[in-house]
Amino acid sequence: MNVSPGEVLTRFIRYNSHFSVVTNRVKPDAFLPHRKRIDVSVFCISGLNDSAELSKNEVWQIGWKYVQTEERPIKARADLLAAVVYENNLEVVSDEPPQKHANITPFPAENSPTDRKARRAIAIKLADASKLVVLPENT
């Protein structure tokens, strides 16, 4: 089932190279699917408590529970409206469990240099439309 265009999505970021605190922006690599995939994992966060007090912040709690690993802790997240995804001829498809999980799909398969350029072009548009939210301890 597709997610509503008004839904706020978040992409959890585990790599410093996927965002810049200096320019306060998300970099396109944050939205590039793994080489063998055509989708990007996100969570639907509309209506969740996004409190400054981390112990009460439901958005970060999702990331810590389902995305973070000991080797790759979450550093930041990229928030954007699902409408931006739809405007770029992609879908946001619910993919539970876990609860509130969805995928941005289908990115072009990575079979040629042209496909890689198309994937990057989409990732640039999504990153540019995203709001960077840095985990407070990483600022």
mmCIF file with all atom_site columns, C-alpha atoms in Angstrom:
data_model
loop_
_atom_site.group_PDB
_atom_site.id
_atom_site.type_symbol
_atom_site.label_atom_id
_atom_site.label_alt_id
_atom_site.label_comp_id
_atom_site.label_asym_id
_atom_site.label_entity_id
_atom_site.label_seq_id
_atom_site.pdbx_PDB_ins_code
_atom_site.Cartn_x
_atom_site.Cartn_y
_atom_site.Cartn_z
_atom_site.occupancy
_atom_site.B_iso_or_equiv
_atom_site.pdbx_formal_charge
_atom_site.auth_seq_id
_atom_site.auth_comp_id
_atom_site.auth_asym_id
_atom_site.auth_atom_id
_atom_site.pdbx_PDB_model_num
ATOM 1   C CA . MET A 1 1   ? 0.000  0.000  0.000   1.00 0.00 ? 1   MET A CA 1
ATOM 2   C CA . ASN A 1 2   ? 1.308  3.445  -0.915  1.00 0.00 ? 2   ASN A CA 1
ATOM 3   C CA . VAL A 1 3   ? 1.977  6.048  1.755   1.00 0.00 ? 3   VAL A CA 1
ATOM 4   C CA . SER A 1 4   ? 0.079  9.372  1.666   1.00 0.00 ? 4   SER A CA 1
ATOM 5   C CA . PRO A 1 5   ? 1.877  12.279 -0.077  1.00 0.00 ? 5   PRO A CA 1
ATOM 6   C CA . GLY A 1 6   ? 1.467  14.344 3.112   1.00 0.00 ? 6   GLY A CA 1
ATOM 7   C CA . GLU A 1 7   ? 3.410  11.835 5.215   1.00 0.00 ? 7   GLU A CA 1
ATOM 8   C CA . VAL A 1 8   ? 6.749  12.959 6.638   1.00 0.00 ? 8   VAL A CA 1
ATOM 9   C CA . LEU A 1 9   ? 9.470  10.387 5.976   1.00 0.00 ? 9   LEU A CA 1
ATOM 10  C CA . THR A 1 10  ? 12.854 10.027 7.579   1.00 0.00 ? 10  THR A CA 1
ATOM 11  C CA . ARG A 1 11  ? 15.978 8.344  6.292   1.00 0.00 ? 11  ARG A CA 1
ATOM 12  C CA . PHE A 1 12  ? 18.356 7.526  9.142   1.00 0.00 ? 12  PHE A CA 1
ATOM 13  C CA . ILE A 1 13  ? 21.991 8.371  8.388   1.00 0.00 ? 13  ILE A CA 1
ATOM 14  C CA . ARG A 1 14  ? 24.867 6.316  9.796   1.00 0.00 ? 14  ARG A CA 1
ATOM 15  C CA . TYR A 1 15  ? 27.781 7.738  7.790   1.00 0.00 ? 15  TYR A CA 1
ATOM 16  C CA . ASN A 1 16  ? 29.414 11.144 8.305   1.00 0.00 ? 16  ASN A CA 1
ATOM 17  C CA . SER A 1 17  ? 30.014 11.327 4.551   1.00 0.00 ? 17  SER A CA 1
ATOM 18  C CA . HIS A 1 18  ? 26.235 11.407 3.951   1.00 0.00 ? 18  HIS A CA 1
ATOM 19  C CA . PHE A 1 19  ? 25.659 14.829 5.515   1.00 0.00 ? 19  PHE A CA 1
ATOM 20  C CA . SER A 1 20  ? 27.394 18.106 6.287   1.00 0.00 ? 20  SER A CA 1
ATOM 21  C CA . VAL A 1 21  ? 26.955 20.012 9.524   1.00 0.00 ? 21  VAL A CA 1
ATOM 22  C CA . VAL A 1 22  ? 28.899 22.940 8.031   1.00 0.00 ? 22  VAL A CA 1
ATOM 23  C CA . THR A 1 23  ? 26.438 23.429 5.148   1.00 0.00 ? 23  THR A CA 1
ATOM 24  C CA . ASN A 1 24  ? 23.502 21.932 7.091   1.00 0.00 ? 24  ASN A CA 1
ATOM 25  C CA . ARG A 1 25  ? 22.571 19.632 4.250   1.00 0.00 ? 25  ARG A CA 1
ATOM 26  C CA . VAL A 1 26  ? 21.954 16.023 3.370   1.00 0.00 ? 26  VAL A CA 1
ATOM 27  C CA . LYS A 1 27  ? 24.262 14.646 0.694   1.00 0.00 ? 27  LYS A CA 1
ATOM 28  C CA . PRO A 1 28  ? 22.904 12.535 -2.191  1.00 0.00 ? 28  PRO A CA 1
ATOM 29  C CA . ASP A 1 29  ? 24.695 9.377  -1.025  1.00 0.00 ? 29  ASP A CA 1
ATOM 30  C CA . ALA A 1 30  ? 22.225 9.229  1.870   1.00 0.00 ? 30  ALA A CA 1
ATOM 31  C CA . PHE A 1 31  ? 19.504 8.374  -0.663  1.00 0.00 ? 31  PHE A CA 1
ATOM 32  C CA . LEU A 1 32  ? 21.397 6.044  -2.979  1.00 0.00 ? 32  LEU A CA 1
ATOM 33  C CA . PRO A 1 33  ? 20.226 2.443  -2.767  1.00 0.00 ? 33  PRO A CA 1
ATOM 34  C CA . HIS A 1 34  ? 22.782 -0.297 -2.278  1.00 0.00 ? 34  HIS A CA 1
ATOM 35  C CA . ARG A 1 35  ? 24.201 -1.430 -5.649  1.00 0.00 ? 35  ARG A CA 1
ATOM 36  C CA . LYS A 1 36  ? 22.003 -4.500 -5.905  1.00 0.00 ? 36  LYS A CA 1
ATOM 37  C CA . ARG A 1 37  ? 18.812 -2.839 -4.670  1.00 0.00 ? 37  ARG A CA 1
ATOM 38  C CA . ILE A 1 38  ? 16.180 -0.625 -6.247  1.00 0.00 ? 38  ILE A CA 1
ATOM 39  C CA . ASP A 1 39  ? 14.759 0.751  -3.003  1.00 0.00 ? 39  ASP A CA 1
ATOM 40  C CA . VAL A 1 40  ? 15.711 2.929  -0.045  1.00 0.00 ? 40  VAL A CA 1
ATOM 41  C CA . SER A 1 41  ? 14.481 2.248  3.477   1.00 0.00 ? 41  SER A CA 1
ATOM 42  C CA . VAL A 1 42  ? 12.635 5.037  5.311   1.00 0.00 ? 42  VAL A CA 1
ATOM 43  C CA . PHE A 1 43  ? 10.260 5.407  8.232   1.00 0.00 ? 43  PHE A CA 1
ATOM 44  C CA . CYS A 1 44  ? 6.962  7.314  8.350   1.00 0.00 ? 44  CYS A CA 1
ATOM 45  C CA . ILE A 1 45  ? 7.189  9.776  11.232  1.00 0.00 ? 45  ILE A CA 1
ATOM 46  C CA . SER A 1 46  ? 4.121  12.013 10.992  1.00 0.00 ? 46  SER A CA 1
ATOM 47  C CA . GLY A 1 47  ? 2.504  12.353 14.386  1.00 0.00 ? 47  GLY A CA 1
ATOM 48  C CA . LEU A 1 48  ? 5.460  10.985 16.335  1.00 0.00 ? 48  LEU A CA 1
ATOM 49  C CA . ASN A 1 49  ? 6.916  12.897 19.280  1.00 0.00 ? 49  ASN A CA 1
ATOM 50  C CA . ASP A 1 50  ? 10.084 14.613 17.999  1.00 0.00 ? 50  ASP A CA 1
ATOM 51  C CA . SER A 1 51  ? 11.025 15.975 21.420  1.00 0.00 ? 51  SER A CA 1
ATOM 52  C CA . ALA A 1 52  ? 14.348 17.668 22.133  1.00 0.00 ? 52  ALA A CA 1
ATOM 53  C CA . GLU A 1 53  ? 14.597 15.337 25.133  1.00 0.00 ? 53  GLU A CA 1
ATOM 54  C CA . LEU A 1 54  ? 16.095 12.247 23.493  1.00 0.00 ? 54  LEU A CA 1
ATOM 55  C CA . SER A 1 55  ? 14.590 9.771  25.955  1.00 0.00 ? 55  SER A CA 1
ATOM 56  C CA . LYS A 1 56  ? 11.126 10.952 24.871  1.00 0.00 ? 56  LYS A CA 1
ATOM 57  C CA . ASN A 1 57  ? 11.887 11.372 21.170  1.00 0.00 ? 57  ASN A CA 1
ATOM 58  C CA . GLU A 1 58  ? 9.954  8.650  19.320  1.00 0.00 ? 58  GLU A CA 1
ATOM 59  C CA . VAL A 1 59  ? 11.686 9.273  15.984  1.00 0.00 ? 59  VAL A CA 1
ATOM 60  C CA . TRP A 1 60  ? 15.219 8.651  17.277  1.00 0.00 ? 60  TRP A CA 1
ATOM 61  C CA . GLN A 1 61  ? 13.930 5.659  19.273  1.00 0.00 ? 61  GLN A CA 1
ATOM 62  C CA . ILE A 1 62  ? 12.838 3.983  16.006  1.00 0.00 ? 62  ILE A CA 1
ATOM 63  C CA . GLY A 1 63  ? 16.281 4.506  14.512  1.00 0.00 ? 63  GLY A CA 1
ATOM 64  C CA . TRP A 1 64  ? 18.071 3.163  17.555  1.00 0.00 ? 64  TRP A CA 1
ATOM 65  C CA . LYS A 1 65  ? 15.847 0.094  17.664  1.00 0.00 ? 65  LYS A CA 1
ATOM 66  C CA . TYR A 1 66  ? 15.697 -0.846 13.965  1.00 0.00 ? 66  TYR A CA 1
ATOM 67  C CA . VAL A 1 67  ? 18.563 0.845  12.086  1.00 0.00 ? 67  VAL A CA 1
ATOM 68  C CA . GLN A 1 68  ? 21.520 1.476  14.350  1.00 0.00 ? 68  GLN A CA 1
ATOM 69  C CA . THR A 1 69  ? 24.174 -1.162 14.885  1.00 0.00 ? 69  THR A CA 1
ATOM 70  C CA . GLU A 1 70  ? 27.080 -1.163 17.295  1.00 0.00 ? 70  GLU A CA 1
ATOM 71  C CA . GLU A 1 71  ? 29.469 -0.687 14.368  1.00 0.00 ? 71  GLU A CA 1
ATOM 72  C CA . ARG A 1 72  ? 27.318 1.954  12.646  1.00 0.00 ? 72  ARG A CA 1
ATOM 73  C CA . PRO A 1 73  ? 25.496 4.242  15.098  1.00 0.00 ? 73  PRO A CA 1
ATOM 74  C CA . ILE A 1 74  ? 23.008 6.765  13.788  1.00 0.00 ? 74  ILE A CA 1
ATOM 75  C CA . LYS A 1 75  ? 24.495 10.229 13.340  1.00 0.00 ? 75  LYS A CA 1
ATOM 76  C CA . ALA A 1 76  ? 21.647 12.163 11.719  1.00 0.00 ? 76  ALA A CA 1
ATOM 77  C CA . ARG A 1 77  ? 18.505 11.814 9.674   1.00 0.00 ? 77  ARG A CA 1
ATOM 78  C CA . ALA A 1 78  ? 17.009 13.289 6.527   1.00 0.00 ? 78  ALA A CA 1
ATOM 79  C CA . ASP A 1 79  ? 13.332 14.311 6.784   1.00 0.00 ? 79  ASP A CA 1
ATOM 80  C CA . LEU A 1 80  ? 11.212 14.912 3.695   1.00 0.00 ? 80  LEU A CA 1
ATOM 81  C CA . LEU A 1 81  ? 7.628  14.779 2.518   1.00 0.00 ? 81  LEU A CA 1
ATOM 82  C CA . ALA A 1 82  ? 6.466  11.709 0.625   1.00 0.00 ? 82  ALA A CA 1
ATOM 83  C CA . ALA A 1 83  ? 5.105  14.141 -2.000  1.00 0.00 ? 83  ALA A CA 1
ATOM 84  C CA . VAL A 1 84  ? 8.705  14.870 -3.055  1.00 0.00 ? 84  VAL A CA 1
ATOM 85  C CA . VAL A 1 85  ? 9.215  11.179 -3.759  1.00 0.00 ? 85  VAL A CA 1
ATOM 86  C CA . TYR A 1 86  ? 6.044  11.030 -5.873  1.00 0.00 ? 86  TYR A CA 1
ATOM 87  C CA . GLU A 1 87  ? 7.098  14.169 -7.772  1.00 0.00 ? 87  GLU A CA 1
ATOM 88  C CA . ASN A 1 88  ? 10.232 12.250 -8.808  1.00 0.00 ? 88  ASN A CA 1
ATOM 89  C CA . ASN A 1 89  ? 8.239  9.352  -10.280 1.00 0.00 ? 89  ASN A CA 1
ATOM 90  C CA . LEU A 1 90  ? 8.924  7.004  -7.383  1.00 0.00 ? 90  LEU A CA 1
ATOM 91  C CA . GLU A 1 91  ? 6.576  5.406  -4.874  1.00 0.00 ? 91  GLU A CA 1
ATOM 92  C CA . VAL A 1 92  ? 6.604  5.145  -1.105  1.00 0.00 ? 92  VAL A CA 1
ATOM 93  C CA . VAL A 1 93  ? 5.375  1.671  -0.260  1.00 0.00 ? 93  VAL A CA 1
ATOM 94  C CA . SER A 1 94  ? 4.611  0.519  3.268   1.00 0.00 ? 94  SER A CA 1
ATOM 95  C CA . ASP A 1 95  ? 6.862  -2.410 4.222   1.00 0.00 ? 95  ASP A CA 1
ATOM 96  C CA . GLU A 1 96  ? 5.990  -3.487 7.756   1.00 0.00 ? 96  GLU A CA 1
ATOM 97  C CA . PRO A 1 97  ? 7.334  -4.934 9.974   1.00 0.00 ? 97  PRO A CA 1
ATOM 98  C CA . PRO A 1 98  ? 8.823  -3.042 11.632  1.00 0.00 ? 98  PRO A CA 1
ATOM 99  C CA . GLN A 1 99  ? 5.991  -0.650 12.301  1.00 0.00 ? 99  GLN A CA 1
ATOM 100 C CA . LYS A 1 100 ? 6.084  2.568  10.228  1.00 0.00 ? 100 LYS A CA 1
ATOM 101 C CA . HIS A 1 101 ? 8.722  1.177  7.825   1.00 0.00 ? 101 HIS A CA 1
ATOM 102 C CA . ALA A 1 102 ? 8.440  1.917  4.098   1.00 0.00 ? 102 ALA A CA 1
ATOM 103 C CA . ASN A 1 103 ? 10.574 1.827  0.970   1.00 0.00 ? 103 ASN A CA 1
ATOM 104 C CA . ILE A 1 104 ? 11.167 4.466  -1.682  1.00 0.00 ? 104 ILE A CA 1
ATOM 105 C CA . THR A 1 105 ? 11.041 2.491  -4.914  1.00 0.00 ? 105 THR A CA 1
ATOM 106 C CA . PRO A 1 106 ? 11.802 1.708  -7.743  1.00 0.00 ? 106 PRO A CA 1
ATOM 107 C CA . PHE A 1 107 ? 15.131 3.366  -8.423  1.00 0.00 ? 107 PHE A CA 1
ATOM 108 C CA . PRO A 1 108 ? 16.612 2.370  -11.790 1.00 0.00 ? 108 PRO A CA 1
ATOM 109 C CA . ALA A 1 109 ? 18.590 -0.875 -11.530 1.00 0.00 ? 109 ALA A CA 1
ATOM 110 C CA . GLU A 1 110 ? 22.329 -0.302 -11.615 1.00 0.00 ? 110 GLU A CA 1
ATOM 111 C CA . ASN A 1 111 ? 23.123 -2.085 -14.879 1.00 0.00 ? 111 ASN A CA 1
ATOM 112 C CA . SER A 1 112 ? 24.936 0.633  -16.814 1.00 0.00 ? 112 SER A CA 1
ATOM 113 C CA . PRO A 1 113 ? 26.599 4.055  -16.416 1.00 0.00 ? 113 PRO A CA 1
ATOM 114 C CA . THR A 1 114 ? 23.348 5.649  -17.615 1.00 0.00 ? 114 THR A CA 1
ATOM 115 C CA . ASP A 1 115 ? 21.427 3.875  -14.844 1.00 0.00 ? 115 ASP A CA 1
ATOM 116 C CA . ARG A 1 116 ? 23.974 5.009  -12.248 1.00 0.00 ? 116 ARG A CA 1
ATOM 117 C CA . LYS A 1 117 ? 23.556 8.615  -13.420 1.00 0.00 ? 117 LYS A CA 1
ATOM 118 C CA . ALA A 1 118 ? 19.767 8.299  -13.211 1.00 0.00 ? 118 ALA A CA 1
ATOM 119 C CA . ARG A 1 119 ? 19.983 6.905  -9.672  1.00 0.00 ? 119 ARG A CA 1
ATOM 120 C CA . ARG A 1 120 ? 22.290 9.730  -8.627  1.00 0.00 ? 120 ARG A CA 1
ATOM 121 C CA . ALA A 1 121 ? 20.032 12.368 -10.198 1.00 0.00 ? 121 ALA A CA 1
ATOM 122 C CA . ILE A 1 122 ? 17.090 11.097 -8.144  1.00 0.00 ? 122 ILE A CA 1
ATOM 123 C CA . ALA A 1 123 ? 19.206 10.930 -4.970  1.00 0.00 ? 123 ALA A CA 1
ATOM 124 C CA . ILE A 1 124 ? 20.297 14.548 -5.525  1.00 0.00 ? 124 ILE A CA 1
ATOM 125 C CA . LYS A 1 125 ? 16.676 15.709 -5.794  1.00 0.00 ? 125 LYS A CA 1
ATOM 126 C CA . LEU A 1 126 ? 15.638 13.840 -2.650  1.00 0.00 ? 126 LEU A CA 1
ATOM 127 C CA . ALA A 1 127 ? 18.648 15.089 -0.680  1.00 0.00 ? 127 ALA A CA 1
ATOM 128 C CA . ASP A 1 128 ? 18.087 18.686 -1.798  1.00 0.00 ? 128 ASP A CA 1
ATOM 129 C CA . ALA A 1 129 ? 14.453 18.519 -0.657  1.00 0.00 ? 129 ALA A CA 1
ATOM 130 C CA . SER A 1 130 ? 15.364 16.998 2.725   1.00 0.00 ? 130 SER A CA 1
ATOM 131 C CA . LYS A 1 131 ? 15.855 18.683 6.040   1.00 0.00 ? 131 LYS A CA 1
ATOM 132 C CA . LEU A 1 132 ? 18.947 17.562 7.940   1.00 0.00 ? 132 LEU A CA 1
ATOM 133 C CA . VAL A 1 133 ? 18.344 16.710 11.598  1.00 0.00 ? 133 VAL A CA 1
ATOM 134 C CA . VAL A 1 134 ? 21.600 15.922 13.392  1.00 0.00 ? 134 VAL A CA 1
ATOM 135 C CA . LEU A 1 135 ? 21.586 13.824 16.531  1.00 0.00 ? 135 LEU A CA 1
ATOM 136 C CA . PRO A 1 136 ? 22.430 16.375 19.282  1.00 0.00 ? 136 PRO A CA 1
ATOM 137 C CA . GLU A 1 137 ? 25.555 14.548 20.451  1.00 0.00 ? 137 GLU A CA 1
ATOM 138 C CA . ASN A 1 138 ? 26.932 14.738 16.857  1.00 0.00 ? 138 ASN A CA 1
ATOM 139 C CA . THR A 1 139 ? 26.743 18.520 16.513  1.00 0.00 ? 139 THR A CA 1
#
